[in-house]
Amino acid sequence: ILSNVLIEANDETLVFTTTDFDVTVRFSCKAEVVEPGSITLPLKRLTSIVGVLSDQVVEIASDPKQDGAIRMTCGSYRSKITGIPAKEFPPIAKPEGGSTFKLDQAIFKESLRKTAYAAAVDDSRPVLMGVLLSFADGKLTTVATDGRRLALFWTELDFPEGQNCNAVLPAR
């Protein structure tokens, strides 16, 4: 089940969730949802299919002939993928308290690209295996080190005053 992605269709949103119990990644996007539902699909197979699709609308529907399967259509492309019921996916703990920031994907990607390479890969010092994200003084600062080299990147960012916080994001 950990090699699958949980896909949840609610209202006008698709939510994709993956986890390895240490790191959980959740992504949502707008979608036209005809009927709410959820399923888990093999992530590698799904990404290989999505990587070759055209820029047309992708339709995903449950397969009425087989429980736990979906049919995917995009232009002339048609595929059937068998998954595992969503109830088998491990529960994901919701963070309590904390702060929420929305930032441009390109800025976030650039800040990680310019720093994550310097994070330690040896797990003898786990705190060095991550990237420090610091939201303070109107800036996002990212820092990573393996004890010998240090990478630092900062960019100005608009976020509510008094909402300063730090977090360590695993480099992987």
XYZ file of N, CA, C and O in Angstrom:
688
model
N 0.829 -1.205 0.000
C 0.000 0.000 0.000
C 0.868 1.261 0.000
O 0.468 2.292 -0.501
N 2.087 1.191 0.574
C 2.948 2.376 0.616
C 3.533 2.723 -0.748
O 4.068 3.817 -0.929
N 3.414 1.834 -1.717
C 3.861 2.161 -3.072
C 2.705 2.731 -3.896
O 2.859 2.992 -5.085
N 1.571 2.935 -3.247
C 0.402 3.511 -3.907
C 0.192 4.954 -3.475
O 0.689 5.380 -2.444
N -0.576 5.671 -4.287
C -0.995 7.029 -3.949
C -2.495 6.986 -3.662
O -3.255 6.354 -4.396
N -2.896 7.625 -2.584
C -4.309 7.742 -2.240
C -4.882 8.912 -3.021
O -4.359 10.024 -2.956
N -5.946 8.651 -3.767
C -6.614 9.701 -4.541
C -8.026 9.843 -3.991
O -8.782 8.876 -3.957
N -8.340 11.066 -3.537
C -9.659 11.348 -2.987
C -10.320 12.436 -3.815
O -9.734 13.505 -4.015
N -11.534 12.172 -4.284
C -12.305 13.140 -5.063
C -13.447 13.649 -4.190
O -14.309 12.878 -3.779
N -13.418 14.944 -3.891
C -14.442 15.575 -3.052
C -14.805 16.917 -3.655
O -13.916 17.663 -4.067
N -16.080 17.254 -3.634
C -16.556 18.549 -4.140
C -15.908 18.851 -5.483
O -16.161 18.166 -6.447
N -15.037 19.846 -5.533
C -14.363 20.204 -6.783
C -12.854 20.050 -6.646
O -12.075 20.803 -7.223
N -12.430 19.047 -5.858
C -11.016 18.890 -5.562
C -10.581 17.430 -5.626
O -11.296 16.549 -5.168
N -9.397 17.215 -6.188
C -8.725 15.918 -6.112
C -7.572 16.078 -5.145
O -6.798 17.031 -5.254
N -7.445 15.165 -4.191
C -6.355 15.210 -3.222
C -5.533 13.935 -3.392
O -6.070 12.828 -3.336
N -4.227 14.114 -3.622
C -3.295 13.001 -3.783
C -2.427 12.937 -2.534
O -1.846 13.951 -2.136
N -2.302 11.752 -1.921
C -1.508 11.589 -0.702
C -0.601 10.376 -0.840
O -1.059 9.305 -1.228
N 0.678 10.563 -0.504
C 1.633 9.455 -0.430
C 2.352 9.541 0.908
O 2.472 10.618 1.483
N 2.822 8.390 1.390
C 3.550 8.383 2.654
C 4.482 7.180 2.717
O 4.257 6.176 2.037
N 5.528 7.322 3.507
C 6.379 6.179 3.865
C 6.476 6.093 5.382
O 7.379 5.489 5.920
N 5.555 6.723 6.072
C 5.436 6.845 7.526
C 6.378 7.896 8.105
O 6.123 8.406 9.170
N 7.480 8.223 7.427
C 8.363 9.294 7.889
C 7.975 10.617 7.241
O 7.979 11.663 7.885
N 7.686 10.554 5.958
C 7.344 11.756 5.194
C 6.005 11.515 4.505
O 5.789 10.460 3.918
N 5.130 12.494 4.600
C 3.848 12.449 3.911
C 3.771 13.639 2.976
O 4.084 14.760 3.369
N 3.368 13.384 1.747
C 3.209 14.457 0.766
C 1.749 14.466 0.351
O 1.186 13.425 -0.006
N 1.154 15.650 0.403
C -0.249 15.803 0.020
C -0.331 16.946 -0.989
O 0.250 18.010 -0.787
N -1.042 16.702 -2.076
C -1.207 17.685 -3.137
C -2.672 17.717 -3.525
O -3.310 16.670 -3.616
N -3.206 18.898 -3.744
C -4.594 18.979 -4.188
C -4.687 19.855 -5.429
O -3.857 20.737 -5.650
N -5.688 19.579 -6.239
C -5.924 20.383 -7.435
C -7.426 20.427 -7.699
O -8.177 19.562 -7.243
N -7.823 21.432 -8.435
C -9.237 21.575 -8.771
C -9.593 20.549 -9.845
O -8.779 20.237 -10.716
N -10.811 20.036 -9.753
C -11.290 19.047 -10.718
C -12.807 19.103 -10.780
O -13.460 19.568 -9.844
N -13.351 18.650 -11.866
C -14.799 18.515 -11.964
C -15.136 17.116 -11.456
O -14.855 16.117 -12.124
N -15.688 17.049 -10.263
C -16.005 15.766 -9.637
C -17.493 15.487 -9.809
O -18.333 16.220 -9.302
N -17.807 14.418 -10.539
C -19.193 14.033 -10.769
C -19.715 13.255 -9.573
O -20.824 13.472 -9.109
N -18.888 12.337 -9.062
C -19.278 11.530 -7.911
C -18.073 11.395 -6.980
O -17.010 10.945 -7.406
N -18.202 11.783 -5.703
C -17.079 11.660 -4.769
C -16.669 10.202 -4.591
O -17.489 9.294 -4.709
N -15.383 10.009 -4.319
C -14.888 8.660 -4.087
C -13.404 8.688 -3.803
O -12.764 9.747 -3.844
N -12.852 7.520 -3.507
C -11.421 7.430 -3.233
C -10.915 6.041 -3.587
O -11.670 5.066 -3.574
N -9.624 5.969 -3.900
C -8.958 4.727 -4.254
C -7.459 4.941 -4.114
O -6.997 6.090 -4.084
N -6.695 3.868 -3.997
C -5.235 3.981 -4.074
C -4.787 3.300 -5.359
O -5.329 2.254 -5.733
N -3.816 3.912 -6.036
C -3.293 3.377 -7.288
C -1.780 3.275 -7.204
O -1.144 4.073 -6.514
N -1.175 2.323 -7.930
C 0.283 2.199 -7.934
C 0.927 3.480 -8.476
O 0.653 3.891 -9.610
N 1.747 4.112 -7.654
C 2.313 5.423 -7.999
C 3.202 5.363 -9.236
O 3.092 6.215 -10.120
N 4.067 4.373 -9.332
C 4.985 4.298 -10.487
C 4.217 4.134 -11.786
O 4.527 4.776 -12.786
N 3.218 3.283 -11.777
C 2.428 3.072 -13.000
C 1.670 4.336 -13.363
O 1.630 4.749 -14.514
N 1.076 4.979 -12.363
C 0.302 6.192 -12.612
C 1.184 7.312 -13.165
O 0.822 7.970 -14.130
N 2.361 7.521 -12.581
C 3.237 8.594 -13.066
C 3.778 8.295 -14.459
O 3.958 9.211 -15.256
N 4.032 7.024 -14.775
C 4.499 6.709 -16.131
C 3.401 6.973 -17.156
O 3.674 7.432 -18.264
N 2.159 6.728 -16.801
C 1.038 7.005 -17.702
C 0.844 8.511 -17.854
O 0.742 9.027 -18.966
N 0.794 9.228 -16.739
C 0.558 10.673 -16.777
C 1.678 11.387 -17.538
O 1.446 12.378 -18.222
N 2.893 10.859 -17.462
C 4.030 11.473 -18.156
C 3.913 11.485 -19.662
O 4.557 12.300 -20.326
N 3.104 10.603 -20.244
C 2.979 10.548 -21.702
C 1.653 11.103 -22.212
O 1.420 11.130 -23.413
N 0.794 11.557 -21.304
C -0.501 12.085 -21.726
C -0.357 13.446 -22.390
O 0.535 14.224 -22.070
N -1.268 13.730 -23.282
C -1.295 15.042 -23.933
C -1.885 16.073 -22.974
O -2.318 15.734 -21.872
N -1.926 17.309 -23.396
C -2.447 18.394 -22.563
C -3.970 18.510 -22.649
O -4.512 19.591 -22.515
N -4.638 17.405 -22.877
C -6.090 17.403 -22.940
C -6.664 17.033 -21.573
O -5.930 16.690 -20.650
N -7.972 17.083 -21.462
C -8.656 16.748 -20.214
C -8.495 15.257 -19.934
O -8.661 14.421 -20.817
N -8.163 14.928 -18.690
C -8.040 13.538 -18.257
C -9.312 13.164 -17.513
O -9.718 13.865 -16.595
N -9.943 12.073 -17.936
C -11.141 11.582 -17.267
C -10.791 10.303 -16.527
O -10.182 9.401 -17.086
N -11.185 10.239 -15.253
C -10.958 9.056 -14.428
C -12.317 8.596 -13.913
O -13.060 9.394 -13.349
N -12.612 7.324 -14.119
C -13.897 6.784 -13.672
C -13.680 5.395 -13.092
O -12.794 4.664 -13.537
N -14.489 5.044 -12.103
C -14.394 3.697 -11.542
C -14.870 2.696 -12.594
O -15.733 3.001 -13.411
N -14.270 1.525 -12.574
C -14.623 0.471 -13.520
C -15.779 -0.335 -12.931
O -15.604 -1.013 -11.918
N -16.963 -0.290 -13.547
C -18.114 -0.994 -12.981
C -17.952 -2.518 -13.011
O -18.589 -3.227 -12.253
N -17.051 -3.024 -13.857
C -16.860 -4.468 -13.982
C -15.895 -5.028 -12.947
O -15.868 -6.215 -12.702
N -15.052 -4.160 -12.363
C -14.045 -4.641 -11.417
C -13.905 -3.658 -10.263
O -13.532 -2.510 -10.459
N -14.162 -4.131 -9.044
C -14.017 -3.298 -7.861
C -12.537 -2.975 -7.643
O -11.689 -3.848 -7.769
N -12.220 -1.743 -7.342
C -10.841 -1.346 -7.094
C -10.071 -1.028 -8.352
O -8.844 -0.933 -8.332
N -10.758 -0.841 -9.458
C -10.092 -0.488 -10.713
C -10.681 0.801 -11.265
O -11.832 1.137 -10.991
N -9.867 1.519 -12.017
C -10.343 2.752 -12.656
C -10.037 2.685 -14.151
O -9.154 1.954 -14.591
N -10.778 3.471 -14.890
C -10.519 3.652 -16.323
C -10.079 5.101 -16.504
O -10.717 6.016 -15.996
N -8.982 5.293 -17.231
C -8.446 6.631 -17.473
C -8.496 6.891 -18.979
O -8.059 6.062 -19.772
N -9.015 8.065 -19.346
C -9.128 8.458 -20.741
C -8.560 9.856 -20.911
O -8.832 10.744 -20.100
N -7.784 10.038 -21.967
C -7.242 11.358 -22.305
C -7.056 11.394 -23.811
O -6.135 10.762 -24.348
N -7.946 12.130 -24.501
C -7.897 12.137 -25.961
C -8.133 10.734 -26.476
O -9.117 10.081 -26.140
N -7.196 10.200 -27.274
C -7.342 8.845 -27.816
C -6.753 7.783 -26.887
O -6.859 6.595 -27.150
N -6.132 8.206 -25.770
C -5.502 7.265 -24.842
C -6.548 6.665 -23.908
O -7.389 7.366 -23.368
N -6.466 5.356 -23.699
C -7.353 4.671 -22.764
C -6.523 3.683 -21.956
O -5.660 3.002 -22.487
N -6.810 3.608 -20.649
C -6.063 2.704 -19.779
C -6.960 2.235 -18.640
O -7.904 2.913 -18.256
N -6.626 1.066 -18.117
C -7.314 0.535 -16.950
C -6.231 0.248 -15.910
O -5.217 -0.375 -16.216
N -6.437 0.747 -14.690
C -5.465 0.543 -13.618
C -6.195 -0.073 -12.429
O -7.233 0.418 -12.006
N -5.615 -1.136 -11.895
C -6.189 -1.787 -10.721
C -5.487 -1.259 -9.479
O -4.260 -1.185 -9.436
N -6.265 -0.876 -8.496
C -5.721 -0.327 -7.259
C -6.146 -1.127 -6.050
O -6.613 -2.270 -6.164
N -5.966 -0.519 -4.913
C -6.341 -1.112 -3.623
C -7.357 -0.161 -2.982
O -7.204 1.063 -3.090
N -8.376 -0.677 -2.308
C -9.365 0.209 -1.676
C -8.710 1.240 -0.748
O -7.729 0.942 -0.059
N -9.261 2.431 -0.726
C -8.715 3.539 0.067
C -8.680 3.227 1.555
O -7.819 3.732 2.270
N -9.578 2.384 2.032
C -9.618 2.064 3.466
C -8.355 1.342 3.922
O -8.053 1.299 5.107
N -7.587 0.767 2.989
C -6.341 0.079 3.313
C -5.177 1.046 3.524
O -4.147 0.671 4.077
N -5.328 2.290 3.065
C -4.253 3.285 3.181
C -4.097 3.681 4.652
O -5.089 3.870 5.348
N -2.847 3.788 5.134
C -2.662 4.125 6.553
C -3.202 5.506 6.887
O -3.112 6.428 6.068
N -3.764 5.668 8.080
C -4.265 6.990 8.470
C -3.116 7.986 8.588
O -2.032 7.641 9.062
N -3.370 9.190 8.156
C -2.361 10.251 8.185
C -2.707 11.198 9.327
O -3.819 11.732 9.385
N -1.742 11.415 10.219
C -1.959 12.337 11.340
C -2.042 13.761 10.809
O -1.245 14.173 9.982
N -2.999 14.480 11.292
C -3.156 15.884 10.918
C -2.351 16.735 11.888
O -2.466 16.569 13.099
N -1.515 17.641 11.370
C -0.754 18.501 12.274
C -1.678 19.434 13.041
O -2.650 19.945 12.486
N -1.385 19.610 14.301
C -2.192 20.504 15.125
C -1.422 21.781 15.374
O -0.204 21.759 15.569
N -2.126 22.880 15.405
C -1.475 24.172 15.606
C -0.633 24.493 14.393
O -0.992 24.208 13.275
N 0.528 25.066 14.644
C 1.443 25.371 13.549
C 0.962 26.516 12.685
O -0.065 27.130 12.927
N 1.723 26.769 11.648
C 1.423 27.850 10.720
C 1.275 27.290 9.319
O 1.843 26.264 8.990
N 0.518 27.988 8.507
C 0.330 27.605 7.121
C 0.757 28.770 6.242
O 0.377 29.913 6.494
N 1.575 28.462 5.236
C 2.019 29.475 4.288
C 1.771 28.967 2.886
O 1.931 27.782 2.618
N 1.371 29.852 2.019
C 1.245 29.525 0.607
C 2.300 30.332 -0.121
O 2.435 31.525 0.095
N 3.096 29.618 -0.948
C 4.104 30.316 -1.718
C 4.178 29.731 -3.100
O 3.748 28.608 -3.340
N 4.716 30.497 -3.992
C 4.841 30.113 -5.378
C 5.689 28.849 -5.491
O 6.755 28.750 -4.896
N 5.219 27.905 -6.279
C 5.929 26.635 -6.443
C 7.336 26.847 -6.977
O 8.271 26.185 -6.531
N 7.511 27.765 -7.908
C 8.833 28.004 -8.493
C 9.826 28.497 -7.442
O 10.990 28.079 -7.426
N 9.375 29.354 -6.541
C 10.251 29.859 -5.479
C 10.633 28.731 -4.531
O 11.799 28.568 -4.172
N 9.654 27.927 -4.141
C 9.913 26.817 -3.229
C 10.880 25.816 -3.868
O 11.845 25.367 -3.246
N 10.632 25.487 -5.130
C 11.482 24.541 -5.850
C 12.914 25.068 -5.973
O 13.870 24.336 -5.752
N 13.044 26.348 -6.306
C 14.374 26.946 -6.435
C 15.113 26.936 -5.096
O 16.301 26.622 -5.032
N 14.418 27.268 -4.011
C 15.076 27.309 -2.700
C 15.576 25.928 -2.291
O 16.658 25.792 -1.729
N 14.817 24.888 -2.612
C 15.249 23.525 -2.285
C 16.368 23.054 -3.217
O 17.321 22.407 -2.780
N 16.271 23.398 -4.499
C 17.305 23.004 -5.462
C 18.655 23.597 -5.100
O 19.692 22.954 -5.240
N 18.639 24.812 -4.583
C 19.891 25.501 -4.266
C 20.462 25.152 -2.905
O 21.551 25.603 -2.566
N 19.735 24.346 -2.103
C 20.245 24.012 -0.770
C 20.259 22.523 -0.447
O 21.159 22.063 0.246
N 19.298 21.759 -0.925
C 19.149 20.362 -0.506
C 20.370 19.504 -0.818
O 20.649 18.538 -0.108
N 21.129 19.852 -1.858
C 22.313 19.061 -2.217
C 23.331 19.024 -1.080
O 24.136 18.090 -0.991
N 23.328 20.018 -0.194
C 24.318 20.099 0.881
C 23.904 19.344 2.131
O 24.684 19.229 3.066
N 22.690 18.807 2.160
C 22.227 18.060 3.337
C 22.982 16.738 3.446
O 23.390 16.151 2.450
N 23.165 16.289 4.672
C 23.880 15.041 4.925
C 23.084 13.858 4.396
O 21.855 13.860 4.402
N 23.805 12.834 3.938
C 23.149 11.601 3.504
C 23.415 10.473 4.504
O 22.762 9.443 4.461
N 24.354 10.688 5.409
C 24.685 9.710 6.440
C 23.742 9.913 7.617
O 23.636 11.008 8.164
N 23.052 8.861 8.021
C 22.050 9.005 9.077
C 22.624 8.968 10.494
O 21.884 8.851 11.460
N 23.946 9.135 10.631
C 24.517 9.188 11.977
C 24.180 10.517 12.664
O 24.215 10.617 13.884
N 23.857 11.531 11.870
C 23.421 12.830 12.404
C 22.132 13.231 11.689
O 22.137 14.044 10.770
N 21.001 12.657 12.112
C 19.737 12.843 11.386
C 19.305 14.292 11.191
O 18.683 14.617 10.191
N 19.610 15.165 12.132
C 19.175 16.556 12.001
C 19.825 17.225 10.783
O 19.280 18.162 10.213
N 20.970 16.725 10.352
C 21.649 17.307 9.198
C 21.129 16.744 7.874
O 21.570 17.163 6.809
N 20.199 15.810 7.944
C 19.652 15.205 6.725
C 18.463 15.996 6.182
O 17.770 15.521 5.280
N 18.251 17.176 6.699
C 17.118 17.983 6.272
C 17.521 19.373 5.852
O 18.683 19.769 5.924
N 16.536 20.108 5.400
C 16.701 21.509 5.001
C 15.888 22.358 5.969
O 14.697 22.111 6.163
N 16.542 23.332 6.583
C 15.851 24.242 7.487
C 15.098 25.269 6.661
O 15.676 25.929 5.794
N 13.805 25.393 6.920
C 12.981 26.442 6.315
C 12.680 27.440 7.411
O 12.084 27.091 8.425
N 13.100 28.663 7.216
C 12.865 29.701 8.212
C 12.041 30.816 7.586
O 12.464 31.446 6.610
N 10.855 31.015 8.145
C 9.979 32.099 7.715
C 10.083 33.190 8.761
O 9.546 33.066 9.857
N 10.834 34.247 8.459
C 11.023 35.326 9.434
C 11.411 36.610 8.719
O 12.080 36.581 7.678
N 11.010 37.714 9.304
C 11.388 39.041 8.826
C 11.099 39.248 7.343
O 11.888 39.850 6.623
N 9.971 38.718 6.873
C 9.578 38.922 5.481
C 10.421 38.142 4.484
O 10.448 38.478 3.308
N 11.114 37.088 4.953
C 11.963 36.287 4.074
C 11.743 34.801 4.333
O 11.451 34.395 5.447
N 11.928 34.029 3.280
C 12.053 32.583 3.414
C 13.538 32.288 3.269
O 14.153 32.624 2.251
N 14.128 31.700 4.293
C 15.537 31.321 4.261
C 15.601 29.806 4.326
O 14.973 29.194 5.187
N 16.345 29.196 3.405
C 16.550 27.751 3.437
C 18.038 27.491 3.634
O 18.879 28.140 3.014
N 18.339 26.535 4.524
C 19.721 26.231 4.870
C 19.871 24.718 4.978
O 19.014 24.048 5.548
N 20.990 24.204 4.438
C 21.316 22.788 4.591
C 22.820 22.655 4.778
O 23.596 23.445 4.236
N 23.207 21.655 5.558
C 24.628 21.389 5.781
C 24.834 19.907 6.075
O 23.940 19.244 6.590
N 26.004 19.422 5.726
C 26.379 18.059 6.095
C 27.512 18.070 7.120
O 28.094 17.058 7.442
N 27.828 19.233 7.645
C 28.893 19.376 8.635
C 30.176 19.909 8.018
O 31.037 20.425 8.720
N 30.315 19.787 6.689
C 31.505 20.303 5.995
C 31.160 21.451 5.062
O 31.924 22.381 4.907
N 30.044 21.332 4.407
C 29.625 22.388 3.479
C 28.280 22.935 3.936
O 27.522 22.257 4.627
N 27.996 24.161 3.514
C 26.777 24.842 3.920
C 26.170 25.505 2.695
O 26.882 26.147 1.916
N 24.877 25.338 2.519
C 24.167 26.001 1.428
C 23.078 26.867 2.045
O 22.337 26.416 2.915
N 22.994 28.117 1.597
C 22.020 29.063 2.126
C 21.362 29.779 0.959
O 22.032 30.177 0.004
N 20.054 29.919 1.029
C 19.303 30.647 0.013
C 18.214 31.419 0.729
O 17.611 30.923 1.674
N 17.983 32.645 0.305
C 16.874 33.396 0.879
C 16.201 34.213 -0.205
O 16.801 34.570 -1.209
N 14.931 34.458 0.016
C 14.144 35.281 -0.894
C 13.090 36.016 -0.087
O 12.611 35.501 0.926
N 12.768 37.209 -0.526
C 11.724 37.966 0.158
C 10.379 37.312 -0.124
O 10.139 36.803 -1.207
N 9.544 37.324 0.898
C 8.274 36.626 0.819
C 7.235 37.407 1.601
O 7.525 37.928 2.677
N 6.044 37.480 1.063
C 4.970 38.198 1.738
C 4.163 37.209 2.580
O 3.551 36.289 2.053
N 4.223 37.347 3.890
C 3.414 36.532 4.792
C 3.062 37.360 6.004
O 3.696 38.378 6.285
N 2.032 36.952 6.756
C 1.551 37.768 7.877
C 2.639 38.043 8.913
O 3.399 37.149 9.287
N 2.695 39.291 9.346
C 3.667 39.675 10.365
C 3.367 38.945 11.670
O 2.220 38.704 12.027
N 4.397 38.558 12.378
C 4.236 37.841 13.628
C 4.026 36.344 13.440
O 3.779 35.622 14.389
N 4.100 35.864 12.206
C 3.912 34.441 11.917
C 5.254 33.753 11.656
O 5.329 32.793 10.897
N 6.308 34.220 12.279
C 7.630 33.632 12.081
C 7.646 32.191 12.586
O 7.076 31.885 13.622
N 8.309 31.305 11.840
C 8.458 29.928 12.289
C 9.593 29.254 11.542
O 10.050 29.735 10.507
N 10.058 28.144 12.107
C 11.111 27.331 11.500
C 10.638 25.898 11.412
O 9.896 25.427 12.278
N 11.098 25.190 10.384
C 10.790 23.770 10.239
C 11.929 23.117 9.491
O 12.565 23.740 8.641
N 12.198 21.853 9.816
C 13.202 21.085 9.080
C 12.477 20.087 8.195
O 11.690 19.273 8.673
N 12.724 20.198 6.902
C 12.104 19.347 5.915
C 13.128 18.291 5.488
O 14.228 18.652 5.072
N 12.814 17.006 5.608
C 13.777 15.990 5.172
C 14.185 16.213 3.706
O 13.321 16.445 2.865
N 15.469 16.178 3.422
C 15.968 16.485 2.079
C 15.445 15.507 1.029
O 15.216 15.886 -0.094
N 15.221 14.300 1.438
C 14.730 13.344 0.446
C 13.333 13.658 0.005
O 12.867 13.303 -1.018
